[in-house]
Short mmCIF file of C-alpha atoms in Angstrom, two decimals:
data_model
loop_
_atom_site.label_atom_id
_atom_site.label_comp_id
_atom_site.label_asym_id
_atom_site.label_seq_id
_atom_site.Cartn_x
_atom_site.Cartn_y
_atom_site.Cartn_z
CA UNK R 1 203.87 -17.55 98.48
CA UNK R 2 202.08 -14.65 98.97
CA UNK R 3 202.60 -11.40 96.61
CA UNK R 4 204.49 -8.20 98.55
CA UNK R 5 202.53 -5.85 97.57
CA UNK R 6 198.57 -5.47 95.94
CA UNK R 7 197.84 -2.67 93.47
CA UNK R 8 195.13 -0.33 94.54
CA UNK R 9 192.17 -1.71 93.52
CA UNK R 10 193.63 -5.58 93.54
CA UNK R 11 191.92 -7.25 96.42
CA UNK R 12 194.30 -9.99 97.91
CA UNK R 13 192.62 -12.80 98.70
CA UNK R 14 190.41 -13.69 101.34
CA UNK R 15 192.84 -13.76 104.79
CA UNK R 16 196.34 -13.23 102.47
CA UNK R 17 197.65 -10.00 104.11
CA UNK R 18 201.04 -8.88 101.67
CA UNK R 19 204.16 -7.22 103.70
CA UNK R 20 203.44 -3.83 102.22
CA UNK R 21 200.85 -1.86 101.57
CA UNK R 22 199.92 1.29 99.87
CA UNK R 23 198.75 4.82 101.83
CA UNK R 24 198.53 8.36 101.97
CA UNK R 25 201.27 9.10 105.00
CA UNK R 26 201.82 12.60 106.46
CA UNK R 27 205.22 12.93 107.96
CA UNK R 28 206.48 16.11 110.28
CA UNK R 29 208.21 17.98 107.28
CA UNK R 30 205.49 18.02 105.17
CA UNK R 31 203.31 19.90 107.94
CA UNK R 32 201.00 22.25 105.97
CA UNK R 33 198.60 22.09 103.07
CA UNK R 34 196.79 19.23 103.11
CA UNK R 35 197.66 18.46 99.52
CA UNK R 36 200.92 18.70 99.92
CA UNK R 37 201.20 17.06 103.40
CA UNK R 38 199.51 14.13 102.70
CA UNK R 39 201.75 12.07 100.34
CA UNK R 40 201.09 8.60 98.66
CA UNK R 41 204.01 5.92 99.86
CA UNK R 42 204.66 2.12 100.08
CA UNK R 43 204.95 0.85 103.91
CA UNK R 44 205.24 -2.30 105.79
CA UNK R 45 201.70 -3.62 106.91
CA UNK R 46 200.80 -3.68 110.34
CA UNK R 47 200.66 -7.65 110.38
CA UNK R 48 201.06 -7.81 114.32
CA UNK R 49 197.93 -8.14 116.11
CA UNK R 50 197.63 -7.55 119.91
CA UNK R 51 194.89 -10.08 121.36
CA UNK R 52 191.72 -7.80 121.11
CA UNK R 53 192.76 -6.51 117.35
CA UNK R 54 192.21 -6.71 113.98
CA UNK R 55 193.53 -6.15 110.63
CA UNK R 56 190.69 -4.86 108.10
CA UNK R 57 191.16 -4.72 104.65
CA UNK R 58 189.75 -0.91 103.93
CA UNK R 59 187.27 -0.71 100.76
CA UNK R 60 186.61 2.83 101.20
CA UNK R 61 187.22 5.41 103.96
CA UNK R 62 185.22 8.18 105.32
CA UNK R 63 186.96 12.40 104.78
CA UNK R 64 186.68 14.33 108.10
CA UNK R 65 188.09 17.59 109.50
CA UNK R 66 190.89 15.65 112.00
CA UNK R 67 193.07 14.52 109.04
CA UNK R 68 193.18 18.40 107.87
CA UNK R 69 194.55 18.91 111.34
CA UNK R 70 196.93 16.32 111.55
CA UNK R 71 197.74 17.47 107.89
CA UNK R 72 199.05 21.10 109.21
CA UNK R 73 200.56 19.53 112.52
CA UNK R 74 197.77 22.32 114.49
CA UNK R 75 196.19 22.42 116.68
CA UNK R 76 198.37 19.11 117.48
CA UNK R 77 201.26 17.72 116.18
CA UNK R 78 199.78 13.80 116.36
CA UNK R 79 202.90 12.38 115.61
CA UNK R 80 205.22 14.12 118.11
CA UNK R 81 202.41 13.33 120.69
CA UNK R 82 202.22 9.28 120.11
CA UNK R 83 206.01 9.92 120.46
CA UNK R 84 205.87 11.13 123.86
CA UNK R 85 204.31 8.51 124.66
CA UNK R 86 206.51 5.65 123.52
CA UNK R 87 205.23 4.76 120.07
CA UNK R 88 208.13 4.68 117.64
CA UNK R 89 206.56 5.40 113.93
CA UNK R 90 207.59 8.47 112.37
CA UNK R 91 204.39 8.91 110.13
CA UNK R 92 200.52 9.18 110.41
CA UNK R 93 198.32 7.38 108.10
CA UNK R 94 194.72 9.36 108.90
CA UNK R 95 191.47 8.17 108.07
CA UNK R 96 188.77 7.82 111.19
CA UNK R 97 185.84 6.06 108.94
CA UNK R 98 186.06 2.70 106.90
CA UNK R 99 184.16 -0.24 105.11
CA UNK R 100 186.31 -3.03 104.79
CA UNK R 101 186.77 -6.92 104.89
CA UNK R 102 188.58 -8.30 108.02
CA UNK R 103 191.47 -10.07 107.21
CA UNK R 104 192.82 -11.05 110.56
CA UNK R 105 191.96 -10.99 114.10
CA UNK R 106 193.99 -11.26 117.51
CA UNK R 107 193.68 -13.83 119.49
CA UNK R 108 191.64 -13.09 121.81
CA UNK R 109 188.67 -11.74 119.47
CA UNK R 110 185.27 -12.89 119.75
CA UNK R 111 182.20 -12.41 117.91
CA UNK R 112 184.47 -11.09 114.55
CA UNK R 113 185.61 -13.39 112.12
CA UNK R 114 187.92 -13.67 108.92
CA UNK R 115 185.99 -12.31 105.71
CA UNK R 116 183.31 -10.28 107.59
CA UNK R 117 182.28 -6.93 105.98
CA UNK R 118 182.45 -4.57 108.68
CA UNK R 119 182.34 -0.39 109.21
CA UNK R 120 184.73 0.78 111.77
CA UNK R 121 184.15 3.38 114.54
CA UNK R 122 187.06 5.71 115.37
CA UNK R 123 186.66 5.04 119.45
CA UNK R 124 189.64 3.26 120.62
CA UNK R 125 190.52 2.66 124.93
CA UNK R 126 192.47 0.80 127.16
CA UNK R 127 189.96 -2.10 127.68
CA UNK R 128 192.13 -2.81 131.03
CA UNK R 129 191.51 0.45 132.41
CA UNK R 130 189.70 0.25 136.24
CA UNK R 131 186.93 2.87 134.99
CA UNK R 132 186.53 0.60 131.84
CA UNK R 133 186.66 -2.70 133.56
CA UNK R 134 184.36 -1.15 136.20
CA UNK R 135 181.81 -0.30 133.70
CA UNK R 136 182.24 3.28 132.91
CA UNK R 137 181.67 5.32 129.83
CA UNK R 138 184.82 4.62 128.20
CA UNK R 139 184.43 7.96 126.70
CA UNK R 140 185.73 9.48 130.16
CA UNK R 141 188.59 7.63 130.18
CA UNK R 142 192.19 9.01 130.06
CA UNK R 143 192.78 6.48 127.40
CA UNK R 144 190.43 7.33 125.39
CA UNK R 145 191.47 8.50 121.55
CA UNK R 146 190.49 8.88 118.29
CA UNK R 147 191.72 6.09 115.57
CA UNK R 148 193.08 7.43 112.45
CA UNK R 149 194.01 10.50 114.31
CA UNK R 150 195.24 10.49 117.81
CA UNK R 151 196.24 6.92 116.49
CA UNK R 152 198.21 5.51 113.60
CA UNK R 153 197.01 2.91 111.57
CA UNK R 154 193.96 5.19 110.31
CA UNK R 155 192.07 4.43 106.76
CA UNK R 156 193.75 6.20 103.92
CA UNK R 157 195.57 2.75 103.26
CA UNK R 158 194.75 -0.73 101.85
CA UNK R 159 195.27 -2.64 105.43
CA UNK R 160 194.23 -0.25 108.89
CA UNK R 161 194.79 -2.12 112.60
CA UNK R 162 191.58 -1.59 114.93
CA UNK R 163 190.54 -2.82 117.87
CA UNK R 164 187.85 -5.63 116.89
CA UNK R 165 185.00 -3.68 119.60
CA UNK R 166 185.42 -0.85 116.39
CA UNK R 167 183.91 -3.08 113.90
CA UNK R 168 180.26 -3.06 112.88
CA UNK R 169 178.32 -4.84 110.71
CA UNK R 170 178.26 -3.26 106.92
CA UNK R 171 174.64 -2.59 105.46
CA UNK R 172 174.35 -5.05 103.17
CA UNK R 173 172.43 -2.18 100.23
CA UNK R 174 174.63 0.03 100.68
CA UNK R 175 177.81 0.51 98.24
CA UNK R 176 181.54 0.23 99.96
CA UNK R 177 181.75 4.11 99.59
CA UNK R 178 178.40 5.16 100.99
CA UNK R 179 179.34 2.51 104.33
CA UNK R 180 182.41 4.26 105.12
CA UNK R 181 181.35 7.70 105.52
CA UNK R 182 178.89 8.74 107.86
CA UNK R 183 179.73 6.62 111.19
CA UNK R 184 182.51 9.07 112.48
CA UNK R 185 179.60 12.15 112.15
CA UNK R 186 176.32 10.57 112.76
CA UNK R 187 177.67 8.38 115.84
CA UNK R 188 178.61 11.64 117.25
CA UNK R 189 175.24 13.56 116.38
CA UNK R 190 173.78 10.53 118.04
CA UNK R 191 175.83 11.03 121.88
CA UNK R 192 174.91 14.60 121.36
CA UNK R 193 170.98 13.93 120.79
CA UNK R 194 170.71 11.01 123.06
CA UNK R 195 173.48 10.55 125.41
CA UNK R 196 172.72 13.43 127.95
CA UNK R 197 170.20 12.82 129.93
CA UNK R 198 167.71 14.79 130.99
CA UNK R 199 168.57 16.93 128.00
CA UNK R 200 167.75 14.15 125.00
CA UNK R 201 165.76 14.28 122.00
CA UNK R 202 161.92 13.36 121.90
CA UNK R 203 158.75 13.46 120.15
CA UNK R 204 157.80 17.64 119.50
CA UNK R 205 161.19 18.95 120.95
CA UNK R 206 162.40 21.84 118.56
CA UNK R 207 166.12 21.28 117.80
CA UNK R 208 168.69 23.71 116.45
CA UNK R 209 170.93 22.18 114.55
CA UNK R 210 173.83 24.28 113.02
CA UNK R 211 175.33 23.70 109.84
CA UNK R 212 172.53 21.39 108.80
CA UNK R 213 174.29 20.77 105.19
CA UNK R 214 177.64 19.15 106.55
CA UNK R 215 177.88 15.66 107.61
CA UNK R 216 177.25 16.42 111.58
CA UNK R 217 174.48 18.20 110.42
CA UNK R 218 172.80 16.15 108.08
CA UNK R 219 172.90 13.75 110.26
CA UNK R 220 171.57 15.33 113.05
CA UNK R 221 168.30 16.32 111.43
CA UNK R 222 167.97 12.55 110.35
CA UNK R 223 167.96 11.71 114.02
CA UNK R 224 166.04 14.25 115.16
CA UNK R 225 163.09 13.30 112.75
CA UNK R 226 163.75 10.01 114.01
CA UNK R 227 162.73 10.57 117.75
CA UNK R 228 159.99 12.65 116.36
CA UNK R 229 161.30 16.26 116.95
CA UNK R 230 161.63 19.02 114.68
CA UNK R 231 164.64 20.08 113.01
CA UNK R 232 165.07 23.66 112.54
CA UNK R 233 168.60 24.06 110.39
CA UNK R 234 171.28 26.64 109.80
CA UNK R 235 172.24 26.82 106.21
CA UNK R 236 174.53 29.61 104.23
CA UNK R 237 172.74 29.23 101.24
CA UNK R 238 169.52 27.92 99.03
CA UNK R 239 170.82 24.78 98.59
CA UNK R 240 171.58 23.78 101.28
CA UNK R 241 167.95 25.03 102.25
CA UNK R 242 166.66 22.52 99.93
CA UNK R 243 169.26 19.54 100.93
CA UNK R 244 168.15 19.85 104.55
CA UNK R 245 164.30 20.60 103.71
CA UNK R 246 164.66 16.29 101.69
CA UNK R 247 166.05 15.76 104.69
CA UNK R 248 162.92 16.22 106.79
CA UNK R 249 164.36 19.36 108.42
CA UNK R 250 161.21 21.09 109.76
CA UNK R 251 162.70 24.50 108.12
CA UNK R 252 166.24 26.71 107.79
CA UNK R 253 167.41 29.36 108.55
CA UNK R 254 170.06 31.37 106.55
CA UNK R 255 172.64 32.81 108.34
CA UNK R 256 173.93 35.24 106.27
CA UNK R 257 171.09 37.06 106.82
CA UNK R 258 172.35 38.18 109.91
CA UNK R 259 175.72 39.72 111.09
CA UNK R 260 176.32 39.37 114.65
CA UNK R 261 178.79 36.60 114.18
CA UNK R 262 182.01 36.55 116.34
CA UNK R 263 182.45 37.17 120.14
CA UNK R 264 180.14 39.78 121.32
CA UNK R 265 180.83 43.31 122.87
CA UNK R 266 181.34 43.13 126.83
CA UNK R 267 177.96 43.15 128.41
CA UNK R 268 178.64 46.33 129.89
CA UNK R 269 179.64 48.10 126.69
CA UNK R 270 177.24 50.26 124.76
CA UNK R 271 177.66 47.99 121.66
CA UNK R 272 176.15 44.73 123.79
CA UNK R 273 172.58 46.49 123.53
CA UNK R 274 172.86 46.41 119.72
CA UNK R 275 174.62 42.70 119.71
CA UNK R 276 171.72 41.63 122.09
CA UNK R 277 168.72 43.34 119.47
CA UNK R 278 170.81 41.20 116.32
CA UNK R 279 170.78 37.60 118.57
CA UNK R 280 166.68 38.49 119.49
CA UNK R 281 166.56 38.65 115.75
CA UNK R 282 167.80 35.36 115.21
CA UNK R 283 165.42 33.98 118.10
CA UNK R 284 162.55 35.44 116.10
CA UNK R 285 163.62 34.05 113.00
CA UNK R 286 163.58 30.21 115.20
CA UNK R 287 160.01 31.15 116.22
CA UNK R 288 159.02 31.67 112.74
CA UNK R 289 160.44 28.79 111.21
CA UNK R 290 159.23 26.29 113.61
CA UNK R 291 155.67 28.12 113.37
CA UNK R 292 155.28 28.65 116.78
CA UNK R 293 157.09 30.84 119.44
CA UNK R 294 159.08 28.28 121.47
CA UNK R 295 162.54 28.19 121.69
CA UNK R 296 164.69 25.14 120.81
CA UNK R 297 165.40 22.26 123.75
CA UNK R 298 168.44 21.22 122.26
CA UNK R 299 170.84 23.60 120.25
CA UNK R 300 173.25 21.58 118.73
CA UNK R 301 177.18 23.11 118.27
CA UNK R 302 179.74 22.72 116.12
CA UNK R 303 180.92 26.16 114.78
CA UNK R 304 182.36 27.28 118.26
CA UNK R 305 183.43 30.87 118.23
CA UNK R 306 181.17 32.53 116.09
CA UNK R 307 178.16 30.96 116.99
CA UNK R 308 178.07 29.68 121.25
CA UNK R 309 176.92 32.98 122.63
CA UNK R 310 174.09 32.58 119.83
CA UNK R 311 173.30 29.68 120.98
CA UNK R 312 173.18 30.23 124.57
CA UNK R 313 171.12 32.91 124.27
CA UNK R 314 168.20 31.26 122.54
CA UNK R 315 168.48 27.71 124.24
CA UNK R 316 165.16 27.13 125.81
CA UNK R 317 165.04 27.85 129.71
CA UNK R 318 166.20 24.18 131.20
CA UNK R 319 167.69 23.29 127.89
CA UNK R 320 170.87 22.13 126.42
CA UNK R 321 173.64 23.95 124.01
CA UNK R 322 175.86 20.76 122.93
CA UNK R 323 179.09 21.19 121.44
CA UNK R 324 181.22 18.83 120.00
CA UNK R 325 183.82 20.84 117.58
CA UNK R 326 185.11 24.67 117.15
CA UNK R 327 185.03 24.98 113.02
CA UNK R 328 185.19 28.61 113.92
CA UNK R 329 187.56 28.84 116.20
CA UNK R 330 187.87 27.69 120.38
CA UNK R 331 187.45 30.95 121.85
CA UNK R 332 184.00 32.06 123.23
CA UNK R 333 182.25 34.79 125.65
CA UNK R 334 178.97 34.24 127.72
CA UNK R 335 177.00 36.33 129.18
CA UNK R 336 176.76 33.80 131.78
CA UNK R 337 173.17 35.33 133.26
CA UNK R 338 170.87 33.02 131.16
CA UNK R 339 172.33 29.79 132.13
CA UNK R 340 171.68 30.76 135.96
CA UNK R 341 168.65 32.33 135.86
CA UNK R 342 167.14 30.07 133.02
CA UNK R 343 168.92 27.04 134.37
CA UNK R 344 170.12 26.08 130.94
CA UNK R 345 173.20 23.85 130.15
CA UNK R 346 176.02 23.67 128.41
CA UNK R 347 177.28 20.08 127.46
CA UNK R 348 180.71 18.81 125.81
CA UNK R 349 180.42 15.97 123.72
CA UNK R 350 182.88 14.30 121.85
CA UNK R 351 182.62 10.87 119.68
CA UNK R 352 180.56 7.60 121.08
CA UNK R 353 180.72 4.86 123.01
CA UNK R 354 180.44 1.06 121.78
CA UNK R 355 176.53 1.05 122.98
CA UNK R 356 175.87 4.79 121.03
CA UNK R 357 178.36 3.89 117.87
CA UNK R 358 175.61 0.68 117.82
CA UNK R 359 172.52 2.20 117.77
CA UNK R 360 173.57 4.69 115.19
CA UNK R 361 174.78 1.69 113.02
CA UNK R 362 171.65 -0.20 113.09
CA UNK R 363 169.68 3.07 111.55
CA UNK R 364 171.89 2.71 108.95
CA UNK R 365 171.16 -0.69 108.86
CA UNK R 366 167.36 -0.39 108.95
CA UNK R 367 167.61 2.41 106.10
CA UNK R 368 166.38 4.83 108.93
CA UNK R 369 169.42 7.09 108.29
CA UNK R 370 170.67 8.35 105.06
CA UNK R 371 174.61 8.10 104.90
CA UNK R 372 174.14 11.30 102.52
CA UNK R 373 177.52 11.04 100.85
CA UNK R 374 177.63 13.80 98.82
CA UNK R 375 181.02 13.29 96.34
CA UNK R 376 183.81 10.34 95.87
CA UNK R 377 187.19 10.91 95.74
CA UNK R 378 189.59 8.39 94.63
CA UNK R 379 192.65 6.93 96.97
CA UNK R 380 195.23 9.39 94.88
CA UNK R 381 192.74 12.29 95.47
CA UNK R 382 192.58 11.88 99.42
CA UNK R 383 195.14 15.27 99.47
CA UNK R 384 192.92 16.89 97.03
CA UNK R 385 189.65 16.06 99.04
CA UNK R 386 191.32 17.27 102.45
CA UNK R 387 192.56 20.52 100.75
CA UNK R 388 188.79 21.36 99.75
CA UNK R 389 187.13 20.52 103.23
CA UNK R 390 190.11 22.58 104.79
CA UNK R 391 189.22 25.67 102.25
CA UNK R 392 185.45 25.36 102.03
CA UNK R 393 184.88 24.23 98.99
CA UNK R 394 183.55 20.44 100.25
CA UNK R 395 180.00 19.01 98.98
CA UNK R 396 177.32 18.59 100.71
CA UNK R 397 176.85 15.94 102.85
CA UNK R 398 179.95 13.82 103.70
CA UNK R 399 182.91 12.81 101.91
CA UNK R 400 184.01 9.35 100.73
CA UNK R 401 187.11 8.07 99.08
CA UNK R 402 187.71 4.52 97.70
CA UNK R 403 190.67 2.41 99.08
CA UNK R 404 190.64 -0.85 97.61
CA UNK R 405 187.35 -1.54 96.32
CA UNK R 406 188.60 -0.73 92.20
CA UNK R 407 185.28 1.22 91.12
CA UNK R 408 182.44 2.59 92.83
CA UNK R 409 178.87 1.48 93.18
CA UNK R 410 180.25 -2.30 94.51
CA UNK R 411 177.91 -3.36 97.43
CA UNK R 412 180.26 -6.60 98.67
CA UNK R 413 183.36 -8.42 98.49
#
C-alpha cells in the first residue's frame, strides 16, 4: 500500500506516486511579499494524467522573476485568470524550471518513459490547435502559456504535471540543482539570438547584451561565443565585469557610468539635445569595448523602460533590438527616426518552441553552455529566494532550489 505522503527529501519509489504531496502554494490573500505569499502546505497530487501528460517527480527547480509576479498578484492575478477560464483550483504552485524523474505518463505518450531523468521546459499549447496541427510556431498560438505560471502544477513541489513534449533529456554530469536552472533563461536567449531571421547571430557579429550577470544574460554571451560573435555586456559593477569577462564576453560595459536612464525628453524639447550627447556616449563606449567602431547587430533587451530608447539608438543600421522582458518597467519612448531611416528592427520575443527549447538543451548536453547557477536555496527557502530576486539582492548567475533530491551535489536518481 503505498505511503500518503513522502518527506522532502524521501524519494518514493520508482513509479509509486503518494496522494499528497508537499509545495510552496500562493493563494489570493496572501498577495504581496514574496516571502510571505508563498507558503509551504500539504496538497493532493495531481495523479490524473490527460493522454499527452506526465507526472515528474521534481529533484530541483529553477528561481525566475514570474513566480515574484504571481507572488504579488501584479502585473496578473494568475489565479483569478485560470479561473476565468474554467479551471477550478484556488492556489498556484510556481516554478517554470525542473530536473526530475518521471513517474507517470498519459496514455498517449511516446518517446518518454517511467524512470527517465528529464529537465522540463515551461512552453505548454493546445497540441489540437489548427495553427499547431498545421505546423505553426506554437509560440503564436492563442494557447500558448507559460507552465508554473500562467499554469498550475509548476515546480516548487515534490510531484509537477507537464505535458510530456516539455521534457528533455537531463545531462548526465551535471548535479540535479545545476539541471534545473538555466532552461527557462537560456532557451529564451536562444529564440532571441537565433529565431529571427534575417536578424540571427553569426561568426564576427557584435552583440549587446544587457544585464550580462543575470541568468538571460549569462546565457546569452554563452551563445553568442558559440556562433562565433562577440559579446559586449552591460554590468553594474566589477564583478560582474569579471563573471561575464570567464564567460567569454568580448568586454563590459558599466552602466553606472552613465545617467541617461529612464524615458527621454520629447525630441523637440531642449533637454533631447543633451539626452541624445549622453546615449552617443554610450555608443562610444560600445566602439571602444569591442575595439573597433561598429555598432552592435543584435542588441539584446530585457530591462524595458530604462534602457529601449538606448538601445534603439545604437542598434546597427538593418539590425535588431530584441526584447523579451520589462525588469524596468513596460513603458518606453522612441524617437522613431532611426528605425525608418536606418531600417532597423524591433523584435518581441518571448520563451521557445519545442525545436529552440532542443537545441539549447543539447549545449547543455555537450558542455557547450554553462548552466552558471550561482546559489542553492533549499525547498523551505523558495519564499526567501523569491524575496531577494524581487529586491535585488539575487547572485549571480541563476538561481536553484532543491525539491526532492535530500542534499546537493547528487548527479542521478
Amino acid at each position: 500500500m503505498p505511503r500518503e505522503l513522502y518527506e522532502i527529501g524521501e524519494v518514493p519509489p520508482l513509479g509509486e506516486v503518494p496522494p499528497k504531496m508537499h509545495a510552496q502554494v500562493i493563494r489570493p490573500e496572501r498577495f504581496g511579499e514574496p516571502e510571505l505569499a508563498i507558503h509551504p502546505e500539504v496538497i493532493d497530487t495531481p495523479v490524473d494524467l490527460e493522454p499527452n501528460e506526465a507526472l515528474v517527480m521534481v529533484m530541483a527547480a529553477g528561481i525566475n522573476y514570474n513566480n515574484v509576479w504571481a507572488a504579488k498578484g501584479e502585473p496578473v492575478d494568475v489565479i483569478a485568470a485560470r479561473q476565468k477560464q474554467g479551471e477550478k483550483e484556488s492556489f498556484h504552485i510556481g516554478g517554470s524550471d525542473a530536473s526530475g524523474i518521471v513517474y507517470k505518463i498519459g496514455d498517449e505518450v511516446e518517446g518518454l518513459a517511467v524512470g527517465d531523468e528529464v529537465v522540463v521546459h515551461c512552453g505548454q499549447w493546445d497540441e489540437n490547435d489548427t495553427g499547431v496541427r498545421s505546423g505553426a510556431d506554437p509560440m503564436f498560438s492563442p494557447s500558448f502559456r507559460i507552465w508554473g505560471y500562467e499554469s498550475n502544477w509548476g515546480s516548487f513541489a515534490q510531484f509537477t504535471k507537464v505535458q510530456a513534449h516539455q521534457c528533455m533529456p537531463k545531462a548526465e554530469n551535471l548535479t540535479w540543482e545545476e539541471a534545473a536552472a538555466p532552461t527557462l533563461v537560456g532557451a529564451t536567449a536562444y529564440r532571441m539570438l537565433h529565431g529571427w531571421k534575417p536578424h540571427t547571430i553569426e561568426k564576427g557579429d557584435v552583440a549587446l547584451i544587457w544585464g550580462g550577470a543575470g541568468g538571460l544574460g549569462s546565457m546569452a554571451i554563452q551563445i553568442v561565443n558559440e556562433a562565433g560573435g562577440k559579446a559586449i555586456a552591460v554590468v553594474s559593477n566589477e564583478e560582474g565585469s569579471n563573471f561575464c569577462k570567464n564567460l567569454g564576453a568580448e568586454a563590459t560595459i558599466n552602466r553606472r557610468d552613465f545617467d541617461h536612464w529612464g524615458i527621454p525628453p520629447r525630441t523637440d524639447s531642449p533637454e533631447y539635445s543633451e539626452w541624445l550627447a549622453k546615449a552617443k556616449l554610450f555608443g562610444e563606449a560600445i566602439w571602444e569595448a569591442a575595439g573597433e567602431r561598429v555598432n552592435p547587430k543584435i542588441v539584446f533587451e530585457h530591462p524595458g523602460q530604462d534602457t529601449i530608447p538606448t538601445s534603439s539608438f545604437v542598434c546597427d543600421a538593418g539590425g535588431m533590438v530584441v526584447i523579451c522582458a520589462g525588469t524596468t518597467g513596460f513603458t518606453a519612448t522612441e524617437d522613431l527616426r532611426p528605425f525608418w531611416m536606418k531600417q532597423k528592427r524591433l523584435q518581441g520575443s518571448h520563451f521557445a518552441n519545442n525545436e529552440q527549447a532542443n537545441a539549447f538543451n543539447e549545449l547543455i548536453l555537450t558542455s557547450k553552455i554553462d548552466p552558471c547557477l550561482g546559489e542553492t536555496f533549499s525547498f523551505e527557502d523558495i519564499p526567501v529566494a523569491h524575496q531577494r530576486m524581487m529586491e535585488g539582492t539575487r547572485p549571480l548567475g541563476v538561481m536553484s532550489a532543491l525539491v526532492n533530491a535530500p542534499e546537493a551535489g547528487i548527479v542521478d536518481y
